[in-house]
Coordinates of C-alpha atoms in Angstrom, one line a residue:
X1 CA -13.2 -4.9 -1.5
X2 CA -9.7 -3.5 -1.6
X3 CA -7.1 -6.2 -1.3
X4 CA -3.6 -5.0 -0.3
X5 CA -0.7 -7.5 -0.5
X6 CA 2.7 -6.5 0.8
X7 CA 5.6 -8.7 0.0
X8 CA 8.8 -8.8 2.1
X9 CA 12.0 -10.7 1.8
X10 CA 14.3 -10.9 4.8
X11 CA 12.2 -8.2 6.4
X12 CA 12.8 -5.8 3.5
X13 CA 9.9 -4.6 1.2
X14 CA 9.9 -6.1 -2.3
X15 CA 6.4 -5.3 -3.6
X16 CA 3.2 -3.5 -2.7
X17 CA 0.0 -4.2 -4.5
X18 CA -3.5 -2.7 -4.0
X19 CA -6.5 -3.9 -6.0
X20 CA -10.1 -3.1 -6.1
X21 CA -12.6 -0.7 -4.6
X22 CA -13.9 -0.7 -1.1
X23 CA -17.6 -0.6 -2.0
X24 CA -18.4 1.2 1.3
X25 CA -20.3 3.9 -0.5
X26 CA -20.9 5.1 -4.1
X27 CA -18.0 6.5 -6.1
X28 CA -17.0 10.0 -4.9
X29 CA -18.5 9.3 -1.4
X30 CA -16.4 6.3 -0.4
X31 CA -14.3 7.3 2.6
X32 CA -12.4 4.0 2.7
X33 CA -11.3 4.4 -0.9
X34 CA -10.4 8.0 -0.2
X35 CA -8.3 7.1 2.9
X36 CA -6.5 4.2 1.2
X37 CA -5.8 6.4 -1.9
X38 CA -4.5 9.2 0.3
X39 CA -2.2 7.0 2.2
X40 CA -0.7 5.4 -0.9
X41 CA -0.3 8.6 -2.8
X42 CA 1.3 10.3 0.2
X43 CA 3.7 7.4 0.6
X44 CA 4.7 7.3 -3.1
X45 CA 5.2 11.1 -3.0
X46 CA 7.3 10.9 0.2
X47 CA 9.4 8.1 -1.2
X48 CA 10.2 10.2 -4.2
X49 CA 10.8 13.5 -2.4
X50 CA 12.4 12.4 0.9
X51 CA 14.5 9.4 -0.1
X52 CA 16.9 8.3 -2.8
X53 CA 15.2 4.9 -3.1
X54 CA 14.4 3.5 -6.5
X55 CA 11.0 1.9 -7.3
X56 CA 8.7 1.2 -10.2
X57 CA 5.1 2.3 -10.0
X58 CA 2.1 1.0 -11.9
X59 CA -1.1 2.8 -11.4
X60 CA -4.5 2.2 -13.1
X61 CA -8.0 2.6 -11.9
X62 CA -8.4 0.5 -8.7
X63 CA -4.8 -0.9 -9.0
X64 CA -1.5 0.3 -7.7
X65 CA 1.7 -1.8 -7.8
X66 CA 5.0 -0.6 -6.3
X67 CA 8.1 -2.7 -7.0
X68 CA 11.3 -2.2 -5.0
X69 CA 14.3 -3.7 -7.0
X70 CA 16.7 -2.8 -4.2
X71 CA 16.5 -2.8 -0.4
X72 CA 15.0 0.4 0.9
X73 CA 16.8 3.0 3.0
X74 CA 15.8 3.3 6.7
X75 CA 13.6 6.2 5.7
X76 CA 12.0 4.2 2.9
X77 CA 11.3 1.4 5.3
X78 CA 9.8 3.8 7.8
X79 CA 7.5 5.2 5.2
X80 CA 6.3 1.8 4.1
X81 CA 5.9 0.7 7.7
X82 CA 3.7 3.8 8.2
X83 CA 1.7 2.9 5.1
X84 CA 1.1 -0.6 6.3
X85 CA 0.2 0.6 9.8
X86 CA -2.3 3.1 8.5
X87 CA -4.0 0.6 6.2
X88 CA -4.1 -2.0 8.9
X89 CA -5.8 0.5 11.2
X90 CA -8.4 1.2 8.6
X91 CA -9.0 -2.5 8.1
X92 CA -9.5 -2.9 11.9
X93 CA -11.9 0.1 12.1
X94 CA -14.1 -0.9 9.1
X95 CA -13.9 -4.7 9.1
X96 CA -12.3 -6.9 6.5
X97 CA -15.5 -6.6 4.4
X98 CA -14.0 -3.4 2.7
X99 CA -10.2 -3.7 3.1
X100 CA -8.0 -6.7 3.5
X101 CA -4.3 -6.3 4.2
X102 CA -1.9 -9.2 3.8
X103 CA 1.8 -9.1 4.6
X104 CA 3.7 -12.1 3.3
X105 CA 7.3 -13.2 3.4
X106 CA 8.6 -14.4 0.0

């Protein structure tokens, strides 16, 4: 299962963590892993290319962590809102057996 934890403080993103593999299908055939990866990669690339927001990225096999040391711009917030929306829709479509998205206030 992929577990995504999104941390917010005063409605501002502070951290995004994705861990694990969906286990929906074998490696290379897993559409849930592919969809989650595509959303995360697209969001990171968009944050870099389309905003001046600063963040730290840790990326290993089955693990992505994005730290936001400063409050995001409106564009950065919109990109992160879109990422969370996309992940939540995947979670609803394929059940929480493969993907669990948690948003928490810290």
